[in-house]
Tab-separated table of N, CA and C in Angstrom:
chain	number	residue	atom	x	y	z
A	266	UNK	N	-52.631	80.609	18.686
A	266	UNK	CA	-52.337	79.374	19.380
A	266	UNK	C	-53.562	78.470	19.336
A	267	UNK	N	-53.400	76.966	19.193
A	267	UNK	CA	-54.485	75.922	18.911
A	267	UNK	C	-55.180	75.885	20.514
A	268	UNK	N	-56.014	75.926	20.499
A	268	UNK	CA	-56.990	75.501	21.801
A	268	UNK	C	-56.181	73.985	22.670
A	269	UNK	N	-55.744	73.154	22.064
A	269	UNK	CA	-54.916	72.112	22.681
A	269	UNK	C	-53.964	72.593	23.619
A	270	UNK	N	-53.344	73.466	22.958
A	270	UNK	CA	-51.513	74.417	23.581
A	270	UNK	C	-52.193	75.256	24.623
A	271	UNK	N	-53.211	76.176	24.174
A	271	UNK	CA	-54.107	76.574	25.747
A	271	UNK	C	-53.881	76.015	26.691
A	272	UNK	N	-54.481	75.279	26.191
A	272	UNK	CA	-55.200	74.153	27.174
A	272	UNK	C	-53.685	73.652	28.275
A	273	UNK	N	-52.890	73.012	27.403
A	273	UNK	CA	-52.000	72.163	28.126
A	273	UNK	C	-50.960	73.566	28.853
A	274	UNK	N	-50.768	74.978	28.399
A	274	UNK	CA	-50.323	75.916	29.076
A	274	UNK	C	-50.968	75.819	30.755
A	275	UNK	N	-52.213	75.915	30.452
A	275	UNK	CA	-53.269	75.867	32.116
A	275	UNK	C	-53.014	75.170	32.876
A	276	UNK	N	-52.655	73.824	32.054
A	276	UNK	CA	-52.807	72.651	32.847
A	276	UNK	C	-51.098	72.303	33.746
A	277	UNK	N	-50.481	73.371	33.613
A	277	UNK	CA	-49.083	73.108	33.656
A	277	UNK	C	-49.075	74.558	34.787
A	278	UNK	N	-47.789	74.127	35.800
A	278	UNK	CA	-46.845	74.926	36.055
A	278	UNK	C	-45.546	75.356	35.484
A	279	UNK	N	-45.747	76.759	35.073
A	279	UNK	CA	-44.473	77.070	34.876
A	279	UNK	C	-43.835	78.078	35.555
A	280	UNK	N	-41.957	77.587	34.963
A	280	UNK	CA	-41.298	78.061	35.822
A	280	UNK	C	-39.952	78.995	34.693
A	281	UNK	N	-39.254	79.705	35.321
A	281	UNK	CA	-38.238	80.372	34.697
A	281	UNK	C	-37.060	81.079	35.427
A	282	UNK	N	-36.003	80.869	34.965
A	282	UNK	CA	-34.615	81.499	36.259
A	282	UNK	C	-34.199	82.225	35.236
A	283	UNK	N	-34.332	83.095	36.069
A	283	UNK	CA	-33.582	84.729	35.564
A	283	UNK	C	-33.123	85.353	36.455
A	284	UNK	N	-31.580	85.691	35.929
A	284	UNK	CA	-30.770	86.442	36.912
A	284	UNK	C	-30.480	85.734	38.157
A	285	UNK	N	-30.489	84.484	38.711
A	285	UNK	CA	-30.883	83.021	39.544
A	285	UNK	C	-32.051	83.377	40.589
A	286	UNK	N	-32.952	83.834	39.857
A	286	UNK	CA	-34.142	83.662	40.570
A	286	UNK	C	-35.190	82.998	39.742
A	287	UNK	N	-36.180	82.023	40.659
A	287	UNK	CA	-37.048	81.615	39.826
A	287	UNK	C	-38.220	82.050	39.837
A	288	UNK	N	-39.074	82.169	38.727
A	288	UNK	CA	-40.140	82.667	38.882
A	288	UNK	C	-41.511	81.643	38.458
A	289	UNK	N	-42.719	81.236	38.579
A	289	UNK	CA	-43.334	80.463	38.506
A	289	UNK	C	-44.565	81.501	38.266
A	290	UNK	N	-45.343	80.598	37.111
A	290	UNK	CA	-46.947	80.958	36.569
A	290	UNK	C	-47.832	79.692	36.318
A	291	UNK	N	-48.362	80.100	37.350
A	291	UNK	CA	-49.987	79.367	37.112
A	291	UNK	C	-51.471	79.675	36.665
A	292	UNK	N	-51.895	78.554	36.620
A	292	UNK	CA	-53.606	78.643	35.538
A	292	UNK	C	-53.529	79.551	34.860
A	293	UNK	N	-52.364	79.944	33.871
A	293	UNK	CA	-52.216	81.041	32.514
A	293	UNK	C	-52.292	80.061	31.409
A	294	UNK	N	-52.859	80.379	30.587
A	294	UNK	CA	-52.332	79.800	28.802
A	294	UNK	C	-51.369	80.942	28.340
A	295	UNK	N	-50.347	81.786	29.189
A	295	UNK	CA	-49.713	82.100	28.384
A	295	UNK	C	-48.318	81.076	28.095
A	296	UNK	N	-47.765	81.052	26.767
A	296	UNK	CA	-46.731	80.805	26.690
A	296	UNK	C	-45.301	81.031	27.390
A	297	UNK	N	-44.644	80.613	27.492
A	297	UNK	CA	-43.389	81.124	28.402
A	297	UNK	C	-42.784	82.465	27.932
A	298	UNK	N	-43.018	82.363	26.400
A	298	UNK	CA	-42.294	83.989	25.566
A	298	UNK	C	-42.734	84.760	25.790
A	299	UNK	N	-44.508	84.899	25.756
A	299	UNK	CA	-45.242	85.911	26.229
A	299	UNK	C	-45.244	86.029	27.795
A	300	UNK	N	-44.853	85.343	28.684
A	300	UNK	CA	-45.046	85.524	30.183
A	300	UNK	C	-43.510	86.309	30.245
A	301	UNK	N	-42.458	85.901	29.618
A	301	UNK	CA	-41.161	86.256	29.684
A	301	UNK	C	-41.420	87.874	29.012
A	302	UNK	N	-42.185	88.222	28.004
A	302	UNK	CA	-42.553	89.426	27.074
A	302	UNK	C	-43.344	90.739	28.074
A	303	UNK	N	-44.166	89.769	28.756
A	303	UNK	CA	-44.746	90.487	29.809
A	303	UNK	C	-43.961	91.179	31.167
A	304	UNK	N	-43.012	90.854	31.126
A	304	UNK	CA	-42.297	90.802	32.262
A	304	UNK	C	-41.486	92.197	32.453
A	305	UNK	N	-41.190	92.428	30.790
A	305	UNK	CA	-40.393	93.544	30.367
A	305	UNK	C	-39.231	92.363	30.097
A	306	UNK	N	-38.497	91.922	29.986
A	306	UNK	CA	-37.673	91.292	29.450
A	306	UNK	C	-36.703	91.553	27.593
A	307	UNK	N	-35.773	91.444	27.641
A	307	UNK	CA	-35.416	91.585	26.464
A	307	UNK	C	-35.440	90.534	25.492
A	308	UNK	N	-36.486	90.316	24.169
A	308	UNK	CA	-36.176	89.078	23.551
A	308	UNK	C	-35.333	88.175	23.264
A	309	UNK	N	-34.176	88.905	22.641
A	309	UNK	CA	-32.653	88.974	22.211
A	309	UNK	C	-32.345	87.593	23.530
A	310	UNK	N	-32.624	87.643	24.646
A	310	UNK	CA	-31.959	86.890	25.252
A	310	UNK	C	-33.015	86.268	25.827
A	311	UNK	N	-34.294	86.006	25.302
A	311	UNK	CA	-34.806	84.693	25.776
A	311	UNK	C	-34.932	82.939	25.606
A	312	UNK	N	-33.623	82.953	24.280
A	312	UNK	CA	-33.174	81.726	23.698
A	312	UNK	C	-32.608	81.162	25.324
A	313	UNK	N	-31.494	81.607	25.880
A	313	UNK	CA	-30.702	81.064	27.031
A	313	UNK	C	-31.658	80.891	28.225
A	314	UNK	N	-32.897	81.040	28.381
A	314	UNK	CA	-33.281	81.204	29.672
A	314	UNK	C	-33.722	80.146	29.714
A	315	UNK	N	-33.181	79.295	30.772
A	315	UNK	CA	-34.052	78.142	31.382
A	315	UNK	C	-35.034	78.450	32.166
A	316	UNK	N	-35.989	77.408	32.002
A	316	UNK	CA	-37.222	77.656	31.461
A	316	UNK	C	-38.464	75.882	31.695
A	317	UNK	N	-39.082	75.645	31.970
A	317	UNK	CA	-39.570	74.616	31.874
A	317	UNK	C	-41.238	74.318	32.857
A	318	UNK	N	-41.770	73.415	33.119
A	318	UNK	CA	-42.624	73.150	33.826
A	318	UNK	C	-43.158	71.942	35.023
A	319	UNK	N	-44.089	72.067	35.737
A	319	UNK	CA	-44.046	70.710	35.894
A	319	UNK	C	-45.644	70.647	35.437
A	320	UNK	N	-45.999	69.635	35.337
A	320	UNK	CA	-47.287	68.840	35.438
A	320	UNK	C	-47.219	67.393	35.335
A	321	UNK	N	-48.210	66.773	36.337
A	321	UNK	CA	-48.732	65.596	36.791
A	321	UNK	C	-47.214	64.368	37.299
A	322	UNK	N	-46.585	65.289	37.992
A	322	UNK	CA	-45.384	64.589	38.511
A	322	UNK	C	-43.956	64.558	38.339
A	323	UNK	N	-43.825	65.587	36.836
A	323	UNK	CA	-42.868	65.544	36.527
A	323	UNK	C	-42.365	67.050	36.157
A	324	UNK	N	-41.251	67.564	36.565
A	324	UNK	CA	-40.545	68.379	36.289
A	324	UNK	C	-40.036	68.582	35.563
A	325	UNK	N	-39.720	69.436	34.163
A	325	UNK	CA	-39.024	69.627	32.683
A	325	UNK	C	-38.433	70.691	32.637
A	326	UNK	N	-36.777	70.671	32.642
A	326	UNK	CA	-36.172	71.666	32.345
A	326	UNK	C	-35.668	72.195	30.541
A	327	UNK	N	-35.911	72.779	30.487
A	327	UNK	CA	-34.977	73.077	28.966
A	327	UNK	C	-34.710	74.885	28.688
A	328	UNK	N	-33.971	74.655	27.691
A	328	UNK	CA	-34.089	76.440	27.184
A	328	UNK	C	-33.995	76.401	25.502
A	329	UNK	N	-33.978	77.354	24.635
A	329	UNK	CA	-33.806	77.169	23.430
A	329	UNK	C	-35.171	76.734	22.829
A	330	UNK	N	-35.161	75.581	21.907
A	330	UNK	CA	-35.657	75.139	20.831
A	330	UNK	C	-36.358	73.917	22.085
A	331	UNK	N	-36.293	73.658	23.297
A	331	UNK	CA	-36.542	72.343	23.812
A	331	UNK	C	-35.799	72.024	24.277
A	332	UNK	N	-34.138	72.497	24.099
A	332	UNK	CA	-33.454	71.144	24.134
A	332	UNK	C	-32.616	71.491	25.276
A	333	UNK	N	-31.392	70.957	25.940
A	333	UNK	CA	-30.707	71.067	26.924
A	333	UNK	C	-28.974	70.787	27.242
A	334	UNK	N	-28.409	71.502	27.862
A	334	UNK	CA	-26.884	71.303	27.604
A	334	UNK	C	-26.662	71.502	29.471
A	335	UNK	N	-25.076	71.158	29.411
A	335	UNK	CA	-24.603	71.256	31.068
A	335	UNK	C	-25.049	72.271	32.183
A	336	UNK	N	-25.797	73.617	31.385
A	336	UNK	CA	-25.737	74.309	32.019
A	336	UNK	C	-27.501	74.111	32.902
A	337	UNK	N	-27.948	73.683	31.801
A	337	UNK	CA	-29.654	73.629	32.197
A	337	UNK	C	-29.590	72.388	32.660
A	338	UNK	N	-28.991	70.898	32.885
A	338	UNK	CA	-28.396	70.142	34.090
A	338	UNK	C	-28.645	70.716	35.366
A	339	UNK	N	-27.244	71.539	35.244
A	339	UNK	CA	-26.926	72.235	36.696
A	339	UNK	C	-27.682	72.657	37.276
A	340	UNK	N	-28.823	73.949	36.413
A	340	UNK	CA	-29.563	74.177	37.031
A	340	UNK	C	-30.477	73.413	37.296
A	341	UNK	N	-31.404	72.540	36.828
A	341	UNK	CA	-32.242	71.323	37.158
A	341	UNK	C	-31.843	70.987	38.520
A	342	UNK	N	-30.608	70.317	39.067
A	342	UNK	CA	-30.284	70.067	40.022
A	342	UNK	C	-30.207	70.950	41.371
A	343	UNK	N	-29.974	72.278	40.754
A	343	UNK	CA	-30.053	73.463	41.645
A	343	UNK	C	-31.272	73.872	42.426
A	344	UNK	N	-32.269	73.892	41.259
A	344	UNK	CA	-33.643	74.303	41.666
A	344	UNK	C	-34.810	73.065	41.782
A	345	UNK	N	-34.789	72.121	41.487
A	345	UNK	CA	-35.493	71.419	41.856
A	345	UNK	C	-36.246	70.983	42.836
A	346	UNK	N	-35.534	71.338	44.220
A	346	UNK	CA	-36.221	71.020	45.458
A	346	UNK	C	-37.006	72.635	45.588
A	347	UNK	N	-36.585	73.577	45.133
A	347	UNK	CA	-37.290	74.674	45.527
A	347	UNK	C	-38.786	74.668	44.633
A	348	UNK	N	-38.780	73.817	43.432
A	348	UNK	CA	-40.190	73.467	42.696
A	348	UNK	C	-40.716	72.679	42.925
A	349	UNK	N	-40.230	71.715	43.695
A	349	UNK	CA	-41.057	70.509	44.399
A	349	UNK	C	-41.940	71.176	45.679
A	350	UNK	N	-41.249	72.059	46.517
A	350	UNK	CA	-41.966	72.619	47.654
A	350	UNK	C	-43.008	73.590	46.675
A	351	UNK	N	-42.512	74.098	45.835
A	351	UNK	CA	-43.614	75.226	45.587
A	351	UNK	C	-44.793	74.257	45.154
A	352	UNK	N	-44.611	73.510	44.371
A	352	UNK	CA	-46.347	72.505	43.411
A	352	UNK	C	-46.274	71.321	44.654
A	353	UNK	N	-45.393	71.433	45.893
A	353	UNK	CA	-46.162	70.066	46.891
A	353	UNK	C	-45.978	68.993	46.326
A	354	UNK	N	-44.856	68.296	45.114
A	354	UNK	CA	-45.018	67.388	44.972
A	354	UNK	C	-43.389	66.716	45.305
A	355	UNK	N	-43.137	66.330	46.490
A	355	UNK	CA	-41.627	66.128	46.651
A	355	UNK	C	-41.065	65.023	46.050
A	356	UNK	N	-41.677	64.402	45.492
A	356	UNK	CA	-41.409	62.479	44.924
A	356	UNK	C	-41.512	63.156	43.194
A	357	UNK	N	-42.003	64.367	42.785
A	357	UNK	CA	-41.554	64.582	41.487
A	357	UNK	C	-40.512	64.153	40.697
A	358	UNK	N	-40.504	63.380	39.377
A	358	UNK	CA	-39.115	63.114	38.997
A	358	UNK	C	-38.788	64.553	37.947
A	359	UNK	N	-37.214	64.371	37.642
A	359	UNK	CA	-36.809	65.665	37.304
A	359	UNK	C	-36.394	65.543	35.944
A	360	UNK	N	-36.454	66.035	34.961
A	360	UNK	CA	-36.094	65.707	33.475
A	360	UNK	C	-35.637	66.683	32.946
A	361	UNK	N	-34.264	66.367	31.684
A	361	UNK	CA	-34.663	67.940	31.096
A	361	UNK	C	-34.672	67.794	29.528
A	362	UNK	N	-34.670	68.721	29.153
A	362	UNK	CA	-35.058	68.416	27.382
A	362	UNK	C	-36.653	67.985	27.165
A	363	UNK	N	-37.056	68.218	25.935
A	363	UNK	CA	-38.006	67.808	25.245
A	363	UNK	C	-38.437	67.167	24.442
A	364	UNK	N	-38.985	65.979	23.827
A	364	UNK	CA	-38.698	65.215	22.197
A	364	UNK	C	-40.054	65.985	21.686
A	365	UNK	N	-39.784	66.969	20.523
A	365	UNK	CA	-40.889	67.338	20.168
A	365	UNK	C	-41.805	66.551	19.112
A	366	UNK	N	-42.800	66.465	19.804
A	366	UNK	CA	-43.713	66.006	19.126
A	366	UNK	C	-44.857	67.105	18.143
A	367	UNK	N	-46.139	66.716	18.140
A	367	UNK	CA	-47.299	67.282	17.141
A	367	UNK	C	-47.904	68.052	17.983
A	368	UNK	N	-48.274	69.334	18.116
A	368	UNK	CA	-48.818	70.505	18.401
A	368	UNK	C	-50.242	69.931	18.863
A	369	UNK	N	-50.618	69.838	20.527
A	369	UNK	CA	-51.859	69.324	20.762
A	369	UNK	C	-51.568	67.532	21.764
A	370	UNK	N	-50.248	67.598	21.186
A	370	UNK	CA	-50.075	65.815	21.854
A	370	UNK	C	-49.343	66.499	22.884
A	371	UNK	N	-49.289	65.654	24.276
A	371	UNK	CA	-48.095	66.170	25.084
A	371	UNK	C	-46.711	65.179	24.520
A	372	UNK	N	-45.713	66.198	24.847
A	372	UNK	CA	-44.354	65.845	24.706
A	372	UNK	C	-43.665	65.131	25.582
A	373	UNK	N	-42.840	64.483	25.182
A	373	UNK	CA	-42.257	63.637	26.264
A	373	UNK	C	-40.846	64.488	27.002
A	374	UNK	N	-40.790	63.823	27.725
A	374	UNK	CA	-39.156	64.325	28.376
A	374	UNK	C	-37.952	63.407	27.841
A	375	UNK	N	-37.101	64.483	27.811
A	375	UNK	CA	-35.981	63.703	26.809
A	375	UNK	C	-34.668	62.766	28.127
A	376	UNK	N	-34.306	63.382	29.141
A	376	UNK	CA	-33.610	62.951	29.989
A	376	UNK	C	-33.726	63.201	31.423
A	377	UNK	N	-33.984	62.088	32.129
A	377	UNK	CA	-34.098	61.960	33.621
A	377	UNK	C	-33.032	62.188	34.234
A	378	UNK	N	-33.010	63.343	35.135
A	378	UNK	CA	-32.000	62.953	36.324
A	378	UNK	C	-32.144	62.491	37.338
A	379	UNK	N	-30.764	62.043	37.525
A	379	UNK	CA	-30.752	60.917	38.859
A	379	UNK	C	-30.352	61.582	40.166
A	380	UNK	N	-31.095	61.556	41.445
A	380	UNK	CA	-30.366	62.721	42.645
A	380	UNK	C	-29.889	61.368	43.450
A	381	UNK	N	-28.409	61.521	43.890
A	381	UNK	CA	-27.438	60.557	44.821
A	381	UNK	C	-27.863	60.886	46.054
């Protein structure tokens, strides 16, 4: 892994629902595969696991490749207030998906949700 991806691992909270519990890692550079690898987890099924982070205000859900469908929505909406209390930031906005960019740049968020 490039010293950049370190880097921006540290600089991030992450989070992961499994089995509908969430679990959260901080000041790690590990990756989510290896934190998910560590866990005992089965690979085979770490494509489906939503999965995402927050840093500097914003919350990112996705699973897969980045990207996001109805189900990682739902959950976004589900868990969100329980990741706002955990990182203290309640005015966080909530996004999900990723537009991938260049290894070292941060990525943007692909879609905002809106809470009624």
């Amino acid at each position: 892994m490039r010293k950049e991806e370190l880097e921006f691992h540290k600089s991030r909270v992450a989070f992961m629902i499994i089995n509908s519990k969430i679990y959260f890692l901080e000041n790690s550079d590990m990756s989510h595969k290896e934190w998910y690898l560590s866990l005992g987890y089965d690979i085979e099924k770490f494509e489906d696991i939503v999965r995402g982070y927050y840093r500097e205000g914003e919350i990112v859900f996705y699973k897969g490749d980045f990207i996001y469908d109805e189900h990682v929505i739902k959950l976004a909406k589900q868990y969100s207030q329980k990741i706002k209390k955990h990182v203290k930031d309640f005015n966080a906005k909530v996004y999900v998906g990723v537009i991938k960019g260049k290894v070292g740049q941060i990525w943007q968020p692909d879609l905002e949700i809106k809470f009624e």
